[in-house]
Amino acid sequence: MSRLVVVSNRVADLESGAQSGGLAVAVASMLEETGGLWFGWDGNIIEEETERTPNIVRHGRATVATIPLSRSEYETYYLGYSNKVLWPSFHYRLGLLDYESSFNEGYRRVNAMIADHLATMISPTDLVWIHDYHLIPLASELRKRGVKSRIGFFLHIPFPPPDVVVAVPEHAWLIETMFAYDVVGFQTSSDVTNFQRYVLEQADGVLKAGGQMSAFGRTIVVRSFPIGIDVDAVAKMAHTPEADASIRLLATRTLNRAQIIGVDRLDYTKGLPDRVRAFRRLLELYPENIKRVILMQIAPPTREEVAAYVEIREELEGLSGNINGEFGDFDWTPVRYIHRAIPRDILAALFRGSKAGLVTPLRDGMNLVAKEYIAAQDEDDPGVLILSRFAGAAEDLEEALIVNPYDMDDVATAMQRALKMPLQERVERHRALLGRARAHDVTHWREQFLKALANAQHRYAA
Ligand code: GDG
């Protein structure tokens, strides 16, 4: 079995595995099996840009190698190019693109620096799996340093249509670097189509049999690998005696009011202000819900050094405050907003204790919260998932109530429908959704990707 080398912007903390998500656990278990390596930024920032050597720690058979970033690398590579250029544009939000040429220089420099370290740690028989938009050009940097291993890339965020991609000033260079991989994986078939269109229209590429594409003198495999969760782990967390107790306490505290839950990093892609507006619309269109329903929104902070994130927080807090002031009463707070991360087990209990899960991003690569909400439900009395058509998850989770997050009335009507849905319909929809979450779980995702990578023609072999 080949050794697996995983590279991502951040590595998960394998020590505190209890709090880690399914992805980290799935990758970690694979690394343990193969004695693999995980390389990434350690989350620290050093003021001076000095020569650095990775810090290497062993966890069982797995090795974790991390490296700090300098202040200027953090500002250009991470905050700048990754999160002010690629993140907004790949989420179709060109109005939020905030470009400086120094960002791209920093992005190239950090990818080259990582390649310098990694190239010495990789052997030709390794399978190298690189993750996400921070590291798109990493394979091309590794190839320059003579790395001949099979290298795969998985994009966790959407890939937009060519008209949007071309707004990124270095798009031609960026997409060309993707042809240094052997396999390029996306979340959904529409991301694959968008990528194919770019390659055909902008790069004179050719689409070949078996999902292969040729351009820039190279041929790569391009496919979708929809990411999933560890369904049993979430279900188990939602059904412990402690979870039972939390749900009972919640019911007492809220006087048995129906709860609708949203859980999202406070990111402008997640559609949080629109969601709160839709909740207001629910109270206006269906006033029977006044004093009977609560929207619980958990929105932990993220990327607060980027101005667009400060603005979205202010907007969300303003809207929540307005509803609570206007509709609330001494014994009812309509919107409960928590700007903090909640432990995973509590989250699972909250999912199970909520009549509806509200997942309404304006654009999302997949959205794991949708799948976690399904996994946490009681099979004989499940809640209803309301899902944005713009989440990658909507391509598969057809039995959810699919909504347009820009249309407040549509979302409000779906909430009302979820609150009123008869038990039999809830059970049937949930059974189908759970089957889909199981069929496309995180193990399936990992295995499918690594199988495609292992089977890819070894074009760089000496
Ligand atoms: C990117 C793509 C794609 C959230 N709040 C808390 C908490 N979470 C956990 C959720 C879930 C994870 O974080 C979020 O995953 P999502 O998939 O919803 O979204 P992104 O963070 O934007 O992830 C996305 C994903 O990558 C995987 O490929 O699906 O489209 O944008 O697991 O439960 N966890 C804890 N406390 C919180 O308060 N413990």
Coordinates of C-alpha atoms and ligand atoms in Angstrom, one line a residue:
M1 CA 0.0 0.0 0.0
S2 CA 1.4 3.4 -1.0
R3 CA 2.1 5.9 1.8
L4 CA -0.3 8.8 1.9
V5 CA 0.9 12.4 2.1
V6 CA -1.8 15.0 2.9
V7 CA -1.2 18.7 2.5
S8 CA -3.7 21.3 3.6
N9 CA -3.5 24.9 4.8
R10 CA -4.1 23.8 8.4
V11 CA -3.6 20.4 9.9
A12 CA -6.1 19.1 12.4
D13 CA -5.1 18.7 16.0
L14 CA -4.9 15.0 16.3
E15 CA -4.3 15.2 20.0
S16 CA -7.7 16.6 20.8
G17 CA -9.5 14.3 18.3
A18 CA -12.7 14.4 20.3
Q19 CA -13.5 17.9 19.0
S20 CA -12.3 17.3 15.4
G21 CA -14.8 16.9 12.5
G22 CA -15.3 13.8 10.4
L23 CA -12.8 15.0 7.8
A24 CA -9.9 15.3 10.2
V25 CA -10.7 11.9 11.7
A26 CA -11.1 10.2 8.3
V27 CA -7.8 11.6 7.1
A28 CA -6.0 10.9 10.4
S29 CA -7.2 7.2 10.4
M30 CA -5.9 6.8 6.9
L31 CA -2.5 8.3 7.8
E32 CA -2.3 6.0 10.8
E33 CA -2.9 3.0 8.6
T34 CA -0.3 3.8 6.0
G35 CA 2.2 5.5 8.4
G36 CA 1.4 8.7 6.3
L37 CA 2.4 12.3 6.6
W38 CA 0.2 15.4 7.1
F39 CA 1.9 18.8 6.2
G40 CA 0.4 22.3 6.9
W41 CA 0.6 25.6 8.6
D42 CA 0.6 25.4 12.4
G43 CA -1.5 28.5 12.8
N44 CA 1.3 30.6 14.3
I45 CA 2.7 33.8 12.9
I46 CA 6.3 34.8 13.3
E47 CA 7.3 38.5 12.9
E48 CA 10.6 37.9 11.0
E49 CA 10.8 35.9 7.8
T50 CA 13.6 33.6 8.7
E51 CA 14.7 30.2 7.5
R52 CA 12.3 27.7 9.0
T53 CA 12.3 23.9 9.4
P54 CA 9.0 22.1 9.9
N55 CA 8.1 20.9 13.4
I56 CA 7.7 17.1 13.2
V57 CA 5.5 15.3 15.6
R58 CA 4.4 11.6 15.6
H59 CA 0.9 10.4 16.4
G60 CA 1.1 6.6 16.4
R61 CA 2.3 5.7 12.9
A62 CA 1.3 9.0 11.4
T63 CA 3.7 12.0 11.1
V64 CA 2.5 15.6 11.3
A65 CA 4.8 18.3 10.0
T66 CA 3.9 21.9 10.6
I67 CA 5.4 25.2 9.8
P68 CA 4.6 28.8 10.9
L69 CA 4.0 31.7 8.5
S70 CA 5.6 35.1 8.6
R71 CA 3.4 38.1 9.2
S72 CA 3.8 39.1 5.5
E73 CA 3.0 35.6 4.3
Y74 CA -0.1 35.5 6.5
E75 CA -1.2 38.8 5.1
T76 CA -0.6 38.1 1.4
Y77 CA -1.0 34.4 1.0
Y78 CA -3.7 33.6 3.6
L79 CA -5.7 36.8 4.2
G80 CA -4.9 38.3 0.8
Y81 CA -4.9 35.9 -2.1
S82 CA -6.7 33.0 -0.5
N83 CA -9.4 34.9 1.4
K84 CA -9.8 38.2 -0.3
V85 CA -9.4 37.0 -3.9
L86 CA -10.1 33.3 -4.3
W87 CA -12.7 32.7 -1.6
P88 CA -15.1 35.5 -2.7
S89 CA -14.6 35.0 -6.5
F90 CA -15.0 31.2 -6.3
H91 CA -18.2 31.8 -4.3
Y92 CA -19.5 34.0 -7.1
R93 CA -19.0 37.2 -5.1
L94 CA -17.0 39.4 -7.4
G95 CA -18.2 42.5 -5.5
L96 CA -16.2 41.4 -2.5
L97 CA -13.0 40.7 -4.5
D98 CA -10.2 42.8 -3.0
Y99 CA -7.1 42.5 -5.1
E100 CA -3.5 43.6 -4.8
S101 CA -0.7 42.2 -6.9
S102 CA 1.4 41.6 -3.7
F103 CA -1.2 39.0 -2.7
N104 CA -0.4 36.8 -5.6
E105 CA 3.3 37.2 -5.1
G106 CA 2.9 36.1 -1.5
Y107 CA 0.7 33.2 -2.6
R108 CA 3.3 32.0 -5.0
R109 CA 6.1 32.4 -2.5
V110 CA 4.3 30.4 0.2
N111 CA 3.4 27.6 -2.2
A112 CA 7.1 27.5 -3.3
M113 CA 8.3 27.5 0.3
I114 CA 6.0 24.6 1.2
A115 CA 7.2 22.7 -1.9
D116 CA 10.9 23.3 -0.9
H117 CA 10.2 21.5 2.4
L118 CA 7.9 18.8 1.1
A119 CA 10.0 17.8 -1.9
T120 CA 12.6 16.4 0.4
M121 CA 10.0 14.4 2.3
I122 CA 8.2 12.7 -0.6
S123 CA 9.2 9.5 -2.3
P124 CA 8.0 8.5 -5.9
T125 CA 5.7 5.8 -4.6
D126 CA 3.8 8.1 -2.3
L127 CA 0.2 9.2 -3.1
V128 CA 0.1 13.0 -2.4
W129 CA -3.3 14.6 -1.7
I130 CA -3.4 18.4 -1.7
H131 CA -6.4 20.2 -0.4
D132 CA -8.2 23.4 -1.2
Y133 CA -7.8 26.8 -2.7
H134 CA -4.8 27.9 -0.6
L135 CA -2.6 25.4 -2.4
I136 CA -3.7 25.2 -6.0
P137 CA -0.2 25.8 -7.5
L138 CA 1.6 23.4 -5.1
A139 CA 1.8 20.4 -7.5
S140 CA 3.4 22.6 -10.2
E141 CA 6.0 23.8 -7.6
L142 CA 6.6 20.2 -6.6
R143 CA 7.1 19.1 -10.2
K144 CA 9.7 21.9 -10.7
R145 CA 11.6 20.3 -7.8
G146 CA 11.5 16.9 -9.5
V147 CA 8.6 15.2 -7.6
K148 CA 7.3 12.4 -9.7
S149 CA 4.7 10.9 -7.3
R150 CA 1.0 10.8 -8.2
I151 CA -0.5 14.1 -6.9
G152 CA -4.2 14.7 -6.5
F153 CA -6.1 17.9 -5.6
F154 CA -9.5 18.4 -4.0
L155 CA -11.3 21.7 -4.1
H156 CA -13.6 22.1 -1.1
I157 CA -15.2 25.2 -2.4
P158 CA -17.3 25.7 -5.6
F159 CA -15.6 26.2 -9.0
P160 CA -17.6 29.0 -10.7
P161 CA -18.3 29.4 -14.4
P162 CA -15.5 30.8 -16.7
D163 CA -17.0 34.3 -16.8
V164 CA -16.4 34.5 -13.1
V165 CA -13.0 32.8 -13.0
V166 CA -11.6 35.3 -15.5
A167 CA -12.1 38.1 -13.0
V168 CA -9.2 36.6 -11.0
P169 CA -6.2 38.5 -12.6
E170 CA -3.9 35.5 -12.7
H171 CA -6.6 33.0 -13.8
A172 CA -4.6 31.7 -16.8
W173 CA -1.6 30.9 -14.6
L174 CA -3.7 29.4 -11.8
I175 CA -5.7 27.0 -14.0
E176 CA -2.6 26.0 -15.9
T177 CA -1.0 24.9 -12.6
M178 CA -3.9 22.5 -12.0
F179 CA -2.6 20.5 -14.9
A180 CA 0.4 19.5 -12.8
Y181 CA -1.9 17.2 -10.9
D182 CA -2.9 13.7 -11.9
V183 CA -6.4 13.9 -10.5
V184 CA -8.4 17.1 -9.8
G185 CA -11.5 16.6 -7.7
F186 CA -14.5 18.8 -7.2
Q187 CA -17.6 18.6 -4.9
T188 CA -20.3 18.5 -7.5
S189 CA -21.0 17.7 -11.2
S190 CA -21.7 21.4 -11.8
D191 CA -18.3 22.4 -10.5
V192 CA -16.8 19.8 -12.9
T193 CA -18.9 21.3 -15.8
N194 CA -17.7 24.8 -15.0
F195 CA -14.0 23.7 -14.9
Q196 CA -14.5 21.8 -18.2
R197 CA -16.0 24.9 -19.8
Y198 CA -13.1 27.0 -18.6
V199 CA -10.6 24.6 -20.1
L200 CA -12.4 24.2 -23.4
E201 CA -13.2 27.9 -23.8
Q202 CA -10.1 29.7 -22.3
A203 CA -7.3 27.1 -22.6
D204 CA -8.0 25.4 -25.9
G205 CA -8.4 22.1 -24.0
V206 CA -9.9 18.8 -25.1
L207 CA -12.4 16.7 -23.2
K208 CA -11.5 13.0 -23.4
A209 CA -13.1 9.7 -22.5
G210 CA -13.3 8.7 -18.8
G211 CA -13.5 12.2 -17.4
Q212 CA -10.0 13.1 -18.7
M213 CA -9.0 16.6 -19.9
S214 CA -6.0 17.6 -22.0
A215 CA -4.6 21.1 -22.0
F216 CA -1.1 22.8 -21.7
G217 CA 0.4 19.5 -23.1
R218 CA -0.9 17.4 -20.2
T219 CA -3.8 15.1 -19.5
I220 CA -5.5 14.9 -16.1
V221 CA -8.5 13.2 -14.6
V222 CA -11.3 15.6 -13.6
R223 CA -14.2 14.2 -11.5
S224 CA -16.6 15.0 -8.7
F225 CA -16.1 13.4 -5.3
P226 CA -18.9 14.8 -3.1
I227 CA -17.6 15.0 0.5
G228 CA -19.6 13.4 3.3
I229 CA -19.5 12.9 7.1
D230 CA -19.1 10.0 9.6
V231 CA -22.8 9.4 9.9
D232 CA -22.6 6.9 12.8
A233 CA -20.3 9.1 14.8
V234 CA -22.8 12.1 14.6
A235 CA -25.8 9.8 15.3
K236 CA -24.0 8.3 18.3
M237 CA -23.1 11.8 19.7
A238 CA -26.7 12.9 19.3
H239 CA -28.0 9.9 21.3
T240 CA -26.0 9.7 24.5
P241 CA -27.6 10.1 27.9
E242 CA -26.0 13.5 28.1
A243 CA -27.6 14.5 24.8
D244 CA -31.0 13.3 26.1
A245 CA -30.5 15.4 29.2
S246 CA -29.5 18.5 27.2
I247 CA -32.6 18.1 24.9
R248 CA -34.9 17.8 28.0
L249 CA -33.3 20.9 29.5
L250 CA -33.7 22.8 26.3
A251 CA -37.4 21.9 26.1
T252 CA -37.9 23.1 29.6
R253 CA -36.0 26.3 29.1
T254 CA -37.9 27.1 25.9
L255 CA -41.3 26.0 27.2
N256 CA -41.5 23.3 24.5
R257 CA -41.3 25.9 21.7
A258 CA -40.3 24.5 18.3
Q259 CA -36.7 25.3 17.5
I260 CA -35.3 25.9 14.1
I261 CA -31.5 25.7 14.1
G262 CA -28.7 27.1 11.9
V263 CA -25.0 26.4 12.5
D264 CA -22.4 28.2 10.3
R265 CA -19.1 29.9 10.5
L266 CA -20.0 33.6 10.4
D267 CA -19.1 33.9 6.7
Y268 CA -20.8 36.0 4.1
T269 CA -21.3 32.9 1.9
K270 CA -23.6 31.3 4.4
G271 CA -26.6 33.7 3.9
L272 CA -27.1 34.5 7.5
P273 CA -28.7 38.0 7.2
D274 CA -31.1 36.7 4.5
R275 CA -31.9 33.8 6.8
V276 CA -32.8 36.1 9.7
R277 CA -34.9 38.2 7.3
A278 CA -36.7 35.0 6.2
F279 CA -37.4 34.2 9.8
R280 CA -39.0 37.6 10.3
R281 CA -41.1 36.9 7.2
L282 CA -42.2 33.6 8.8
L283 CA -43.5 35.6 11.8
E284 CA -45.2 38.2 9.5
L285 CA -46.8 35.7 7.0
Y286 CA -47.7 33.1 9.7
P287 CA -48.3 35.0 13.0
E288 CA -49.4 31.8 14.7
N289 CA -45.7 31.2 15.1
I290 CA -45.3 34.2 17.4
K291 CA -44.2 33.0 20.8
R292 CA -44.2 29.4 19.5
V293 CA -40.9 29.2 17.5
I294 CA -37.3 30.1 18.1
L295 CA -34.5 30.5 15.6
M296 CA -31.2 29.3 17.2
Q297 CA -28.3 30.5 15.2
I298 CA -24.8 29.4 16.1
A299 CA -22.2 31.4 14.2
P300 CA -18.7 31.1 15.5
P301 CA -16.2 33.8 14.4
T302 CA -14.0 33.3 11.4
R303 CA -11.4 35.4 9.5
E304 CA -12.2 38.6 11.5
E305 CA -9.2 40.4 10.0
V306 CA -11.0 40.6 6.7
A307 CA -13.3 43.7 6.5
A308 CA -16.2 41.9 4.8
Y309 CA -16.5 39.6 7.8
V310 CA -16.8 42.5 10.3
E311 CA -19.5 43.9 8.1
I312 CA -21.5 40.7 8.0
R313 CA -21.3 40.4 11.7
E314 CA -22.7 43.9 12.3
E315 CA -25.5 43.3 9.8
L316 CA -26.5 40.0 11.4
E317 CA -26.4 41.4 14.9
G318 CA -28.5 44.4 13.8
L319 CA -31.1 42.2 12.2
S320 CA -31.4 39.8 15.1
G321 CA -31.6 42.7 17.6
N322 CA -34.4 44.3 15.5
I323 CA -36.5 41.1 15.5
N324 CA -36.0 40.5 19.2
G325 CA -36.9 44.1 19.9
E326 CA -39.9 44.2 17.7
F327 CA -41.4 40.7 18.2
G328 CA -39.9 39.5 21.5
D329 CA -41.6 39.6 24.9
F330 CA -40.5 39.2 28.5
D331 CA -41.0 35.4 28.1
W332 CA -39.9 34.9 24.4
T333 CA -36.7 35.8 22.5
P334 CA -37.4 34.9 18.9
V335 CA -33.7 34.8 17.7
R336 CA -31.0 33.3 19.8
Y337 CA -27.7 34.1 18.3
I338 CA -24.5 32.6 19.6
H339 CA -21.2 34.0 18.3
R340 CA -19.0 31.3 19.7
A341 CA -18.0 27.7 18.8
I342 CA -20.0 25.1 20.6
P343 CA -18.6 21.6 21.4
R344 CA -19.5 19.0 18.8
D345 CA -21.5 16.8 21.1
I346 CA -23.7 19.7 22.2
L347 CA -24.2 20.6 18.6
A348 CA -25.4 17.1 17.8
A349 CA -27.9 17.3 20.7
L350 CA -29.1 20.7 19.5
F351 CA -29.6 19.3 15.9
R352 CA -31.6 16.4 17.3
G353 CA -33.7 18.8 19.5
S354 CA -34.6 21.1 16.6
K355 CA -37.7 20.7 14.4
A356 CA -36.0 22.1 11.4
G357 CA -32.4 22.5 10.2
L358 CA -32.0 25.7 8.3
V359 CA -29.0 25.5 5.8
T360 CA -29.4 28.4 3.4
P361 CA -25.9 29.4 2.0
L362 CA -25.9 31.8 -0.9
R363 CA -23.2 29.5 -2.3
D364 CA -21.4 26.5 -0.7
G365 CA -19.0 23.8 -1.9
M366 CA -20.9 21.0 -0.2
N367 CA -22.1 22.0 3.4
L368 CA -21.5 19.3 6.0
V369 CA -24.0 20.8 8.5
A370 CA -26.8 19.7 6.3
K371 CA -25.6 16.1 6.5
E372 CA -24.9 16.4 10.3
Y373 CA -28.4 17.6 10.9
I374 CA -29.8 14.5 9.1
A375 CA -27.5 12.1 10.9
A376 CA -28.5 13.5 14.4
Q377 CA -32.3 13.0 14.0
D378 CA -34.5 10.5 15.7
E379 CA -35.5 8.1 12.9
D380 CA -39.0 7.7 14.2
D381 CA -39.6 11.5 14.9
P382 CA -37.2 13.4 12.7
G383 CA -36.9 17.1 12.0
V384 CA -37.0 18.6 8.5
L385 CA -34.0 19.8 6.5
I386 CA -34.4 23.1 4.7
L387 CA -31.6 23.4 2.1
S388 CA -30.4 26.1 -0.3
R389 CA -30.3 25.1 -3.9
F390 CA -26.9 26.8 -4.0
A391 CA -25.3 24.3 -1.5
G392 CA -23.4 21.5 -3.2
A393 CA -25.3 19.2 -0.9
A394 CA -28.5 20.0 -2.8
E395 CA -27.3 18.1 -5.8
D396 CA -27.8 14.9 -3.8
L397 CA -30.1 15.7 -0.9
E398 CA -33.3 15.9 -3.0
E399 CA -35.7 15.0 -0.2
A400 CA -34.9 18.1 1.7
L401 CA -37.1 21.2 1.3
I402 CA -35.0 22.9 -1.4
V403 CA -35.2 26.7 -1.3
N404 CA -33.9 29.8 -3.0
P405 CA -32.1 31.7 -0.1
Y406 CA -32.5 35.0 -1.9
D407 CA -36.3 34.6 -1.8
M408 CA -37.5 35.4 1.8
D409 CA -41.1 34.2 1.1
D410 CA -39.8 30.9 -0.3
V411 CA -37.7 30.3 2.8
A412 CA -40.5 31.4 5.2
T413 CA -43.0 29.1 3.4
A414 CA -40.5 26.2 3.7
M415 CA -40.1 26.9 7.5
Q416 CA -43.9 26.9 7.9
R417 CA -44.1 23.6 5.9
A418 CA -41.4 22.0 8.0
L419 CA -43.1 23.0 11.2
K420 CA -46.5 21.6 10.0
M421 CA -45.2 18.5 8.2
P422 CA -47.0 15.3 9.2
L423 CA -45.0 12.6 10.9
Q424 CA -45.2 10.1 8.0
E425 CA -43.8 12.6 5.5
R426 CA -41.0 13.6 7.8
V427 CA -40.1 9.9 8.4
E428 CA -40.1 9.2 4.7
R429 CA -38.0 12.2 3.7
H430 CA -35.6 11.5 6.5
R431 CA -35.1 7.9 5.6
A432 CA -34.2 8.8 2.1
L433 CA -31.9 11.5 3.2
L434 CA -30.1 9.3 5.7
G435 CA -29.6 6.7 3.0
R436 CA -28.0 9.3 0.8
A437 CA -25.8 10.6 3.7
R438 CA -24.7 7.1 4.4
A439 CA -24.0 6.2 0.7
H440 CA -21.9 9.3 0.3
D441 CA -20.1 9.3 3.7
V442 CA -16.6 10.5 4.4
T443 CA -15.1 7.1 4.0
H444 CA -16.6 6.7 0.6
W445 CA -15.3 10.1 -0.4
R446 CA -11.7 9.3 0.8
E447 CA -11.7 5.9 -0.8
Q448 CA -13.1 7.0 -4.1
F449 CA -10.6 9.8 -4.4
L450 CA -7.6 7.7 -3.4
K451 CA -8.7 4.9 -5.8
A452 CA -8.9 7.4 -8.6
L453 CA -5.4 8.7 -7.7
A454 CA -3.9 5.3 -7.4
N455 CA -5.4 4.3 -10.8
A456 CA -4.3 7.4 -12.6
Q457 CA -1.8 6.8 -15.3
H458 CA 1.6 7.6 -13.8
R459 CA 2.6 10.2 -16.3
Y460 CA 5.5 11.7 -14.4
A461 CA 7.2 8.3 -13.7
A462 CA 10.9 8.4 -14.7
Ligands
GDG1 C1 -15.7 24.0 3.6 C2 -16.6 24.4 2.4 C3 -17.5 22.0 2.5 C4 -19.6 24.9 12.7 N1 -19.8 25.6 13.8 C5 -19.3 24.8 14.9 C6 -18.8 23.6 14.3 N2 -19.0 23.7 13.0 C7 -18.6 22.6 12.1 C8 -19.8 22.0 11.5 C9 -19.2 21.3 10.2 C10 -18.1 22.3 9.9 O1 -17.8 23.1 11.1 C11 -18.5 23.3 8.8 O2 -18.5 22.6 7.6 P1 -19.3 23.1 6.3 O3 -19.2 22.1 5.3 O4 -20.7 23.4 6.8 O5 -18.6 24.5 5.9 P2 -17.1 25.2 5.7 O6 -16.5 25.4 7.1 O7 -17.3 26.4 5.0 O8 -16.3 24.1 4.9 C12 -17.9 23.5 2.5 C13 -16.4 21.8 3.6 O9 -15.3 22.6 3.4 C14 -15.9 20.3 3.4 O10 -15.4 20.1 2.2 O11 -18.6 21.3 2.8 O12 -18.7 23.8 1.4 O13 -17.0 25.8 2.5 O14 -18.7 20.1 10.5 O15 -20.5 21.1 12.4 N3 -18.2 22.7 15.1 C15 -18.2 22.9 16.4 N4 -18.7 24.0 17.0 C16 -19.3 25.0 16.3 O16 -19.7 26.0 16.8 N5 -17.6 22.0 17.2

